mmCIF file of C-alpha atoms in Angstrom:
data_model
loop_
_atom_site.group_PDB
_atom_site.id
_atom_site.type_symbol
_atom_site.label_atom_id
_atom_site.label_comp_id
_atom_site.label_asym_id
_atom_site.label_seq_id
_atom_site.Cartn_x
_atom_site.Cartn_y
_atom_site.Cartn_z
ATOM 1 C CA MET I 942 3.235 -9.884 -5.767
ATOM 2 C CA GLY I 943 1.260 -7.278 -7.490
ATOM 3 C CA GLY I 944 1.535 -4.971 -10.606
ATOM 4 C CA ALA I 945 -1.816 -6.121 -12.042
ATOM 5 C CA VAL I 946 -3.090 -2.548 -12.446
ATOM 6 C CA SER I 947 -1.692 0.804 -13.039
ATOM 7 C CA ALA I 948 -0.501 3.137 -10.212
ATOM 8 C CA GLY I 949 -2.760 5.880 -9.007
ATOM 9 C CA GLU I 950 -1.830 9.325 -8.193
ATOM 10 C CA ASP I 951 -3.638 9.086 -5.054
ATOM 11 C CA ASN I 952 -5.932 6.464 -2.927
ATOM 12 C CA ASP I 953 -9.010 7.119 -4.984
ATOM 13 C CA GLU I 954 -7.306 6.821 -8.269
ATOM 14 C CA LEU I 955 -5.821 3.535 -7.102
ATOM 15 C CA ILE I 956 -9.221 2.260 -6.262
ATOM 16 C CA ASP I 957 -10.528 3.483 -9.656
ATOM 17 C CA ASN I 958 -7.959 1.156 -11.262
ATOM 18 C CA LEU I 959 -8.733 -1.760 -9.102
ATOM 19 C CA LYS I 960 -12.460 -1.552 -9.979
ATOM 20 C CA GLU I 961 -11.545 -0.939 -13.620
ATOM 21 C CA ALA I 962 -9.585 -4.319 -13.631
ATOM 22 C CA GLN I 963 -12.421 -5.975 -11.635
ATOM 23 C CA TYR I 964 -10.535 -6.627 -8.582
ATOM 24 C CA ILE I 965 -13.072 -4.629 -6.576
ATOM 25 C CA ARG I 966 -16.522 -5.811 -7.571
ATOM 26 C CA THR I 967 -18.782 -4.753 -4.584
ATOM 27 C CA GLU I 968 -19.888 -1.269 -3.089
ATOM 28 C CA LEU I 969 -19.145 -2.364 0.468
ATOM 29 C CA VAL I 970 -15.498 -3.337 -0.465
ATOM 30 C CA GLU I 971 -15.168 -0.114 -2.541
ATOM 31 C CA GLN I 972 -16.302 1.935 0.371
ATOM 32 C CA ALA I 973 -13.803 0.264 2.816
ATOM 33 C CA PHE I 974 -10.863 0.792 0.312
ATOM 34 C CA ARG I 975 -11.752 4.375 -0.118
ATOM 35 C CA ALA I 976 -12.148 5.217 3.465
ATOM 36 C CA ILE I 977 -8.596 4.119 4.407
ATOM 37 C CA ASP I 978 -5.718 5.756 2.634
ATOM 38 C CA ARG I 979 -3.157 3.081 2.044
ATOM 39 C CA ALA I 980 -0.415 5.524 2.333
ATOM 40 C CA ASP I 981 -1.094 5.984 6.070
ATOM 41 C CA TYR I 982 0.265 2.641 6.730
ATOM 42 C CA TYR I 983 3.447 3.200 5.063
ATOM 43 C CA LEU I 984 6.565 4.702 6.725
ATOM 44 C CA GLU I 985 7.023 8.366 5.359
ATOM 45 C CA GLU I 986 10.177 7.813 3.346
ATOM 46 C CA PHE I 987 8.193 5.262 1.463
ATOM 47 C CA LYS I 988 4.925 6.835 0.834
ATOM 48 C CA ASP I 989 5.834 7.605 -2.866
ATOM 49 C CA ASN I 990 5.170 3.949 -3.663
ATOM 50 C CA ALA I 991 1.988 3.597 -1.614
ATOM 51 C CA TYR I 992 -0.326 3.839 -4.619
ATOM 52 C CA LYS I 993 1.389 1.327 -6.721
ATOM 53 C CA ASP I 994 0.021 -2.141 -7.258
ATOM 54 C CA LEU I 995 3.068 -3.675 -5.438
ATOM 55 C CA ALA I 996 3.688 -5.484 -2.062
ATOM 56 C CA TRP I 997 5.859 -3.482 0.381
ATOM 57 C CA LYS I 998 8.231 -4.764 3.036
ATOM 58 C CA HIS I 999 10.602 -2.970 5.465
ATOM 59 C CA GLY I 1000 12.022 -5.065 8.263
ATOM 60 C CA ASN I 1001 9.135 -6.920 9.893
ATOM 61 C CA ILE I 1002 6.642 -4.502 8.433
ATOM 62 C CA HIS I 1003 4.716 -5.843 5.357
ATOM 63 C CA LEU I 1004 1.881 -4.873 3.311
ATOM 64 C CA SER I 1005 0.538 -7.095 0.318
ATOM 65 C CA ALA I 1006 -0.305 -5.693 -3.030
ATOM 66 C CA PRO I 1007 -3.741 -3.703 -3.313
ATOM 67 C CA CYS I 1008 -4.891 -6.283 -6.056
ATOM 68 C CA ILE I 1009 -4.222 -9.087 -3.471
ATOM 69 C CA TYR I 1010 -6.124 -7.200 -0.764
ATOM 70 C CA SER I 1011 -8.965 -6.606 -3.088
ATOM 71 C CA GLU I 1012 -9.330 -10.221 -3.891
ATOM 72 C CA VAL I 1013 -9.134 -11.314 -0.192
ATOM 73 C CA MET I 1014 -11.901 -8.722 0.722
ATOM 74 C CA GLU I 1015 -14.258 -9.821 -1.922
ATOM 75 C CA ALA I 1016 -13.690 -13.571 -1.246
ATOM 76 C CA LEU I 1017 -14.470 -13.145 2.362
ATOM 77 C CA ASP I 1018 -18.049 -11.837 1.665
ATOM 78 C CA LEU I 1019 -18.032 -9.798 4.676
ATOM 79 C CA GLN I 1020 -21.331 -8.556 6.425
ATOM 80 C CA PRO I 1021 -22.038 -6.519 9.532
ATOM 81 C CA GLY I 1022 -21.987 -8.433 12.699
ATOM 82 C CA LEU I 1023 -19.784 -11.228 11.751
ATOM 83 C CA SER I 1024 -16.543 -12.370 13.565
ATOM 84 C CA PHE I 1025 -13.203 -12.074 11.917
ATOM 85 C CA LEU I 1026 -9.692 -13.499 12.709
ATOM 86 C CA ASN I 1027 -6.626 -12.273 10.874
ATOM 87 C CA LEU I 1028 -3.586 -14.484 11.063
ATOM 88 C CA GLY I 1029 -0.436 -12.452 10.302
ATOM 89 C CA SER I 1030 -2.327 -9.276 10.919
ATOM 90 C CA GLY I 1031 0.784 -6.980 10.230
ATOM 91 C CA THR I 1032 0.046 -3.211 10.077
ATOM 92 C CA GLY I 1033 -3.542 -3.681 10.621
ATOM 93 C CA TYR I 1034 -4.572 -2.151 7.230
ATOM 94 C CA LEU I 1035 -6.657 -4.992 6.201
ATOM 95 C CA SER I 1036 -8.108 -5.441 9.657
ATOM 96 C CA SER I 1037 -9.321 -1.819 9.671
ATOM 97 C CA MET I 1038 -10.963 -1.981 6.334
ATOM 98 C CA VAL I 1039 -12.897 -5.262 7.575
ATOM 99 C CA GLY I 1040 -13.835 -3.369 10.714
ATOM 100 C CA LEU I 1041 -15.588 -0.672 8.735
ATOM 101 C CA ILE I 1042 -17.872 -3.374 7.194
ATOM 102 C CA LEU I 1043 -18.395 -5.478 10.408
ATOM 103 C CA GLY I 1044 -19.691 -2.617 12.343
ATOM 104 C CA PRO I 1045 -20.143 -2.144 16.068
ATOM 105 C CA PHE I 1046 -21.574 -5.676 16.806
ATOM 106 C CA GLY I 1047 -18.886 -7.613 14.970
ATOM 107 C CA VAL I 1048 -15.609 -9.421 16.314
ATOM 108 C CA ASN I 1049 -12.251 -8.313 14.969
ATOM 109 C CA HIS I 1050 -9.120 -10.106 16.145
ATOM 110 C CA GLY I 1051 -5.545 -10.400 14.686
ATOM 111 C CA VAL I 1052 -2.523 -12.382 15.521
ATOM 112 C CA GLU I 1053 0.965 -11.075 14.702
ATOM 113 C CA LEU I 1054 4.259 -12.968 15.309
ATOM 114 C CA HIS I 1055 6.271 -9.795 15.815
ATOM 115 C CA SER I 1056 5.668 -7.473 18.743
ATOM 116 C CA ASP I 1057 7.203 -4.335 16.974
ATOM 117 C CA VAL I 1058 4.660 -4.675 14.279
ATOM 118 C CA ILE I 1059 1.986 -4.986 16.863
ATOM 119 C CA GLU I 1060 3.013 -1.624 18.041
ATOM 120 C CA TYR I 1061 3.187 -0.098 14.629
ATOM 121 C CA ALA I 1062 -0.391 -1.591 13.958
ATOM 122 C CA LYS I 1063 -1.670 0.048 17.220
ATOM 123 C CA GLN I 1064 -0.109 3.454 16.370
ATOM 124 C CA LYS I 1065 -1.937 3.393 12.810
ATOM 125 C CA LEU I 1066 -5.192 2.476 14.245
ATOM 126 C CA ASP I 1067 -5.021 5.152 16.901
ATOM 127 C CA PHE I 1068 -4.241 7.681 14.215
ATOM 128 C CA PHE I 1069 -7.266 6.504 12.016
ATOM 129 C CA ILE I 1070 -9.531 6.689 14.819
ATOM 130 C CA LYS I 1071 -8.195 10.270 15.920
ATOM 131 C CA THR I 1072 -7.827 11.906 12.767
ATOM 132 C CA SER I 1073 -9.836 10.456 9.674
ATOM 133 C CA ASP I 1074 -13.275 11.828 8.717
ATOM 134 C CA SER I 1075 -13.987 8.351 7.603
ATOM 135 C CA PHE I 1076 -14.112 7.062 11.123
ATOM 136 C CA ASP I 1077 -17.550 9.119 11.592
ATOM 137 C CA LYS I 1078 -19.107 7.918 8.150
ATOM 138 C CA PHE I 1079 -19.101 4.193 9.568
ATOM 139 C CA GLU I 1080 -19.796 2.493 12.922
ATOM 140 C CA PHE I 1081 -16.425 0.770 13.514
ATOM 141 C CA CYS I 1082 -15.338 -2.550 14.706
ATOM 142 C CA GLU I 1083 -12.157 -1.857 16.362
ATOM 143 C CA PRO I 1084 -9.561 -4.697 15.848
ATOM 144 C CA SER I 1085 -7.694 -6.251 18.786
ATOM 145 C CA PHE I 1086 -4.186 -7.546 18.126
ATOM 146 C CA VAL I 1087 -2.382 -10.183 20.058
ATOM 147 C CA THR I 1088 1.212 -11.372 19.912
ATOM 148 C CA GLY I 1089 2.135 -14.990 19.007
ATOM 149 C CA ASN I 1090 2.499 -17.703 16.276
ATOM 150 C CA CYS I 1091 -0.840 -18.223 14.482
ATOM 151 C CA LEU I 1092 0.120 -22.066 14.500
ATOM 152 C CA GLU I 1093 -0.075 -22.085 18.309
ATOM 153 C CA ILE I 1094 -3.425 -20.915 18.930
ATOM 154 C CA SER I 1095 -5.120 -22.270 22.010
ATOM 155 C CA PRO I 1096 -7.389 -25.294 21.109
ATOM 156 C CA ASP I 1097 -10.252 -24.031 23.345
ATOM 157 C CA CYS I 1098 -10.446 -20.724 21.354
ATOM 158 C CA THR I 1099 -13.687 -19.699 19.813
ATOM 159 C CA GLN I 1100 -14.404 -20.270 16.050
ATOM 160 C CA TYR I 1101 -14.953 -17.426 13.698
ATOM 161 C CA ASP I 1102 -17.277 -16.561 10.627
ATOM 162 C CA ARG I 1103 -14.278 -15.278 8.622
ATOM 163 C CA VAL I 1104 -10.525 -16.251 8.742
ATOM 164 C CA TYR I 1105 -7.709 -14.949 6.662
ATOM 165 C CA CYS I 1106 -4.006 -15.917 6.893
ATOM 166 C CA GLY I 1107 -1.606 -13.617 5.251
ATOM 167 C CA ALA I 1108 1.298 -16.237 4.860
ATOM 168 C CA GLY I 1109 1.802 -19.274 2.790
ATOM 169 C CA VAL I 1110 0.046 -22.381 4.329
ATOM 170 C CA GLN I 1111 1.531 -25.791 3.578
ATOM 171 C CA LYS I 1112 -1.119 -28.731 3.081
ATOM 172 C CA GLU I 1113 -0.107 -30.153 6.552
ATOM 173 C CA HIS I 1114 -1.630 -27.103 8.123
ATOM 174 C CA GLU I 1115 -4.875 -27.064 6.000
ATOM 175 C CA ASP I 1116 -6.940 -28.976 8.631
ATOM 176 C CA TYR I 1117 -5.738 -26.686 11.446
ATOM 177 C CA MET I 1118 -6.781 -23.622 9.677
ATOM 178 C CA LYS I 1119 -10.188 -25.248 8.833
ATOM 179 C CA ASN I 1120 -10.776 -26.010 12.332
ATOM 180 C CA LEU I 1121 -10.832 -22.200 13.298
ATOM 181 C CA LEU I 1122 -13.951 -21.754 11.163
ATOM 182 C CA LYS I 1123 -17.774 -21.956 12.208
ATOM 183 C CA VAL I 1124 -20.125 -24.031 10.028
ATOM 184 C CA GLY I 1125 -21.140 -21.549 7.383
ATOM 185 C CA GLY I 1126 -17.783 -19.549 7.574
ATOM 186 C CA ILE I 1127 -15.219 -18.627 4.892
ATOM 187 C CA LEU I 1128 -11.521 -19.168 5.169
ATOM 188 C CA VAL I 1129 -9.277 -17.428 2.771
ATOM 189 C CA MET I 1130 -5.464 -18.303 2.521
ATOM 190 C CA PRO I 1131 -2.426 -18.898 0.292
ATOM 191 C CA LEU I 1132 -2.507 -22.711 0.062
ATOM 192 C CA GLU I 1133 0.306 -24.230 -2.001
ATOM 193 C CA GLU I 1134 0.923 -21.093 -4.122
ATOM 194 C CA LYS I 1135 -2.760 -20.394 -4.708
ATOM 195 C CA LEU I 1136 -5.016 -17.882 -3.092
ATOM 196 C CA THR I 1137 -7.798 -20.335 -1.955
ATOM 197 C CA LYS I 1138 -11.329 -19.872 -0.688
ATOM 198 C CA ILE I 1139 -12.798 -22.511 1.602
ATOM 199 C CA THR I 1140 -16.292 -22.626 2.834
ATOM 200 C CA ARG I 1141 -17.388 -24.809 5.654
ATOM 201 C CA ILE I 1142 -20.736 -26.126 4.530
ATOM 202 C CA GLY I 1143 -21.132 -28.752 7.298
ATOM 203 C CA PRO I 1144 -19.368 -30.130 10.458
ATOM 204 C CA SER I 1145 -17.086 -32.176 8.193
ATOM 205 C CA ALA I 1146 -18.101 -30.716 4.557
ATOM 206 C CA TRP I 1147 -16.010 -28.018 2.715
ATOM 207 C CA GLU I 1148 -16.181 -26.391 -0.684
ATOM 208 C CA THR I 1149 -12.874 -25.184 -2.045
ATOM 209 C CA LYS I 1150 -12.083 -22.592 -4.851
ATOM 210 C CA LYS I 1151 -8.821 -21.600 -6.227
ATOM 211 C CA ILE I 1152 -8.846 -17.732 -6.865
ATOM 212 C CA LEU I 1153 -5.464 -16.791 -8.335
ATOM 213 C CA ALA I 1154 -1.767 -17.926 -8.306
ATOM 214 C CA VAL I 1155 0.158 -16.126 -5.590
ATOM 215 C CA SER I 1156 3.415 -16.068 -3.966
ATOM 216 C CA PHE I 1157 3.515 -15.562 -0.342
ATOM 217 C CA ALA I 1158 6.289 -16.135 2.327
ATOM 218 C CA PRO I 1159 5.540 -19.402 4.229
ATOM 219 C CA LEU I 1160 4.245 -19.377 7.720
ATOM 220 C CA ILE I 1161 7.042 -19.362 10.436
ATOM 221 C CA GLN I 1162 7.068 -22.766 12.277
ATOM 222 C CA PRO I 1163 6.976 -22.614 16.033
ATOM 223 C CA ASN I 1164 10.402 -22.642 17.772
ATOM 224 C CA HIS I 1165 10.483 -24.628 20.895
ATOM 225 C CA ALA I 1166 14.325 -24.970 21.257
ATOM 226 C CA ASP I 1167 14.356 -22.689 24.408
ATOM 227 C CA SER I 1168 11.931 -24.214 26.663
ATOM 228 C CA GLY I 1169 10.697 -27.109 24.577
ATOM 229 C CA LYS I 1170 7.013 -26.287 25.333
ATOM 230 C CA SER I 1171 4.339 -24.649 23.177
ATOM 231 C CA ARG I 1172 3.513 -21.046 23.778
ATOM 232 C CA LEU I 1173 -0.143 -21.071 23.481
ATOM 233 C CA VAL I 1174 -1.727 -17.875 21.918
ATOM 234 C CA HIS I 1175 -4.800 -16.845 23.814
ATOM 235 C CA LEU I 1176 -7.192 -14.814 21.641
ATOM 236 C CA PRO I 1177 -9.118 -11.746 23.199
ATOM 237 C CA PRO I 1178 -12.522 -12.794 24.796
ATOM 238 C CA VAL I 1179 -15.619 -11.728 23.130
ATOM 239 C CA ALA I 1180 -16.488 -8.702 24.964
ATOM 240 C CA VAL I 1181 -19.876 -7.694 25.832
ATOM 241 C CA ARG I 1182 -20.348 -3.675 25.308
ATOM 242 C CA SER I 1183 -21.212 -1.574 28.134
ATOM 243 C CA LEU I 1184 -24.787 0.026 28.410
ATOM 244 C CA GLN I 1185 -22.903 3.454 28.019
ATOM 245 C CA ASP I 1186 -21.020 2.319 24.676
ATOM 246 C CA LEU I 1187 -24.484 0.941 23.393
ATOM 247 C CA ALA I 1188 -26.152 4.186 24.023
ATOM 248 C CA ARG I 1189 -23.250 6.045 22.125
ATOM 249 C CA ILE I 1190 -23.706 3.989 19.055
ATOM 250 C CA ALA I 1191 -27.571 4.397 19.239
ATOM 251 C CA ILE I 1192 -27.248 8.195 19.429
ATOM 252 C CA ARG I 1193 -24.669 8.433 16.766
ATOM 253 C CA GLY I 1194 -26.791 6.315 14.547
ATOM 254 C CA THR I 1195 -30.070 8.491 15.203
ATOM 255 C CA ILE I 1196 -27.896 11.508 14.458
ATOM 256 C CA LYS I 1197 -26.686 10.163 11.092
ATOM 257 C CA LYS I 1198 -30.504 9.177 10.250
ATOM 258 C CA ILE I 1199 -31.282 12.770 10.910
ATOM 259 C CA ILE I 1200 -28.628 14.273 8.729
ATOM 260 C CA HIS I 1201 -29.445 11.903 6.034
ATOM 261 C CA GLN I 1202 -33.056 12.977 6.165
ATOM 262 C CA GLU I 1203 -32.122 16.584 6.175
ATOM 263 C CA THR I 1204 -29.926 16.061 3.080
ATOM 264 C CA MET I 1205 -32.677 14.329 1.179
ATOM 265 C CA SER I 1206 -35.343 16.885 2.029
ATOM 266 C CA LYS I 1207 -32.854 19.661 0.697
ATOM 267 C CA THR I 1208 -32.291 17.744 -2.536
ATOM 268 C CA GLY I 1209 -35.649 16.114 -2.871
ATOM 269 C CA ASN I 1210 -36.788 18.103 -5.757
ATOM 270 C CA GLY I 1211 -34.105 16.682 -7.775
ATOM 271 C CA LEU I 1212 -32.382 20.123 -8.446
ATOM 272 C CA LYS I 1213 -29.197 20.704 -6.573
ATOM 273 C CA ASN I 1214 -29.105 24.367 -7.589
ATOM 274 C CA PRO I 1215 -31.823 26.687 -9.043
ATOM 275 C CA PRO I 1216 -31.634 27.100 -12.922
ATOM 276 C CA ARG I 1217 -29.782 30.373 -13.743
ATOM 277 C CA PHE I 1218 -31.478 32.716 -16.187
ATOM 278 C CA LYS I 1219 -29.285 34.869 -18.442
ATOM 279 C CA ARG I 1220 -30.081 38.545 -18.453
ATOM 280 C CA ARG I 1221 -31.404 39.887 -21.741
ATOM 281 C CA ARG I 1222 -29.047 42.440 -23.061
ATOM 282 C CA VAL I 1223 -29.739 45.274 -25.633
ATOM 283 C CA ARG I 1224 -26.906 45.781 -27.685
ATOM 284 C CA ARG I 1225 -25.958 49.195 -28.483
ATOM 285 C CA ARG I 1226 -25.308 49.489 -32.055
ATOM 286 C CA ARG I 1227 -23.484 52.304 -34.037
ATOM 287 C CA MET I 1228 -25.714 54.108 -36.530
ATOM 288 C CA GLU I 1229 -24.575 53.984 -40.265
ATOM 289 C CA THR I 1230 -25.656 56.712 -42.813
ATOM 290 C CA ILE I 1231 -25.890 55.912 -46.276
ATOM 291 C CA VAL I 1232 -25.540 58.947 -48.709
ATOM 292 C CA PHE I 1233 -26.576 58.645 -52.340
ATOM 293 C CA LEU I 1234 -24.605 60.996 -54.751
ATOM 294 C CA ASP I 1235 -25.381 60.592 -58.452
ATOM 295 C CA LYS I 1236 -25.115 56.843 -59.206
ATOM 296 C CA GLU I 1237 -22.575 55.973 -56.474
ATOM 297 C CA VAL I 1238 -23.278 55.111 -53.009
ATOM 298 C CA PHE I 1239 -21.123 56.318 -50.035
ATOM 299 C CA ALA I 1240 -21.561 54.580 -46.665
ATOM 300 C CA SER I 1241 -20.085 56.587 -43.546
ATOM 301 C CA ARG I 1242 -20.460 55.878 -39.855
ATOM 302 C CA ILE I 1243 -21.514 58.494 -37.612
ATOM 303 C CA SER I 1244 -20.679 58.083 -34.029
ATOM 304 C CA ASN I 1245 -20.826 60.083 -31.006
ATOM 305 C CA PRO I 1246 -17.912 60.193 -28.368
ATOM 306 C CA SER I 1247 -19.555 57.933 -26.024
ATOM 307 C CA ASP I 1248 -19.949 55.052 -28.353
ATOM 308 C CA ASP I 1249 -16.594 53.562 -27.794
ATOM 309 C CA ASN I 1250 -17.119 53.723 -23.997
ATOM 310 C CA ASN I 1251 -20.555 52.066 -24.217
ATOM 311 C CA ASN I 1252 -19.036 49.194 -26.444
ATOM 312 C CA SER I 1253 -16.176 48.696 -24.051
ATOM 313 C CA GLU I 1254 -18.725 48.446 -21.074
ATOM 314 C CA ASP I 1255 -20.714 45.878 -23.310
ATOM 315 C CA ILE I 1256 -17.732 43.833 -23.743
ATOM 316 C CA GLU I 1257 -16.741 44.062 -19.964
ATOM 317 C CA ASP I 1258 -20.471 42.956 -18.988
ATOM 318 C CA GLU I 1259 -20.267 40.039 -21.330
ATOM 319 C CA ARG I 1260 -16.982 38.761 -20.097
ATOM 320 C CA ARG I 1261 -18.262 39.185 -16.347
ATOM 321 C CA GLU I 1262 -21.463 37.295 -17.206
ATOM 322 C CA GLU I 1263 -19.323 34.490 -19.058
ATOM 323 C CA GLU I 1264 -17.283 34.149 -15.843
ATOM 324 C CA GLU I 1265 -20.447 34.014 -13.680
ATOM 325 C CA THR I 1266 -21.922 31.152 -15.847
ATOM 326 C CA LYS I 1267 -18.499 28.960 -15.976
ATOM 327 C CA PRO I 1268 -18.279 26.108 -13.642
ATOM 328 C CA SER I 1269 -15.840 27.103 -10.833
ATOM 329 C CA GLU I 1270 -12.351 25.777 -11.530
ATOM 330 C CA LEU I 1271 -11.364 26.468 -7.837
ATOM 331 C CA LYS I 1272 -10.482 23.444 -5.692
ATOM 332 C CA PRO I 1273 -13.493 22.112 -4.113
ATOM 333 C CA ASP I 1274 -14.015 22.855 -0.205
ATOM 334 C CA PRO I 1275 -12.795 20.209 2.070
ATOM 335 C CA PRO I 1276 -15.498 17.662 2.947
ATOM 336 C CA VAL I 1277 -17.670 18.690 5.861
ATOM 337 C CA ASN I 1278 -18.111 16.296 8.831
ATOM 338 C CA PHE I 1279 -21.795 16.728 9.477
ATOM 339 C CA LEU I 1280 -22.066 14.193 12.287
ATOM 340 C CA ARG I 1281 -19.238 16.146 14.110
ATOM 341 C CA GLU I 1282 -20.931 19.494 13.488
ATOM 342 C CA LYS I 1283 -24.323 18.137 14.666
ATOM 343 C CA VAL I 1284 -22.946 16.606 17.819
ATOM 344 C CA LEU I 1285 -21.068 19.921 18.665
ATOM 345 C CA SER I 1286 -24.133 21.947 18.278
ATOM 346 C CA LEU I 1287 -26.317 19.685 20.585
ATOM 347 C CA PRO I 1288 -27.197 21.349 23.979
ATOM 348 C CA LEU I 1289 -25.163 18.852 25.880
ATOM 349 C CA PRO I 1290 -22.188 19.229 28.383
ATOM 350 C CA ASP I 1291 -18.920 19.170 26.554
ATOM 351 C CA PRO I 1292 -17.541 16.008 28.188
ATOM 352 C CA LEU I 1293 -20.678 14.264 26.822
ATOM 353 C CA LYS I 1294 -20.141 15.695 23.171
ATOM 354 C CA TYR I 1295 -16.499 14.449 23.158
ATOM 355 C CA TYR I 1296 -17.440 11.088 24.425
ATOM 356 C CA LEU I 1297 -19.887 10.716 21.453
ATOM 357 C CA LEU I 1298 -16.966 11.845 19.193
ATOM 358 C CA TYR I 1299 -14.737 9.176 20.783
ATOM 359 C CA TYR I 1300 -12.607 11.965 21.927
ATOM 360 C CA ARG I 1301 -11.429 12.522 18.230
ATOM 361 C CA GLU I 1302 -9.164 15.566 17.578
ATOM 362 C CA LYS I 1303 -10.746 16.286 14.085
#
């Protein structure tokens, strides 16, 4: 699936193309897509294809096309504090983008059939948390992944506000999927070759909307040949954050507000930079002498030896001034992580500073 939009040179250009084609339509979804580089979820030897609007598969590792993820994110109508279940969570790319929107008080769970893919997802999640500046621009709801078949979820599991299934669902499993949803919740899944959005509007009432035609590999049926018994999947419990963790979230939030206020006060006059006033230059001109002889006119130039030097100085001054007034063509400086700088400047013990920064390396 994919190929609906042009390839990008980098992640931002890919997002620009998805916006232009109306796959990304809301600011929250755009911010999440820009914050996480799709190439970071590819194996190194396949990164050249990361910004194409194509699905990618290598062994058990799989990523859907960007246009599909865009439609899924928009259809889920994510908001801070919601609970989310990703069935077939794969690399964790989608779960991480969702976590940026859910914020610190959301719930973010994933079920993946293949244990090697779970390990891959955990590595990518760890890399994002430790190295990406985007992590400090959001308050993140970290995903938790469990191994198992998503058709064998324990019947006593909690229900979720938002559910996504990343494999083709047959009609016989539709009710099973619906029962994972709270009243008022949204389920997005490929149902009989159509990406479908189902909203639970009551205990036994549903609204269904077909989004677009898709082609997904079907859900793998449970295999009980070895033991004859079902291997129930127990989802992670909804954890209550510790007082220490809540304090960290509150402190980081306060520092971000201070940074925002400082930024607004610096640019509050609406002028990012004071206007430049050009220096008025008095041009040196050569003197011309007009000589009248009989009825003919002769024009001659009388110059002194310093004229040529002065003219060269004028040209050099003009060239220098033009260079000063030109917009800089140099590459922009790398973005500054203001939150990190502010935390490191606080009069606190180093261990507490690093705790506030989640022990990040960058």
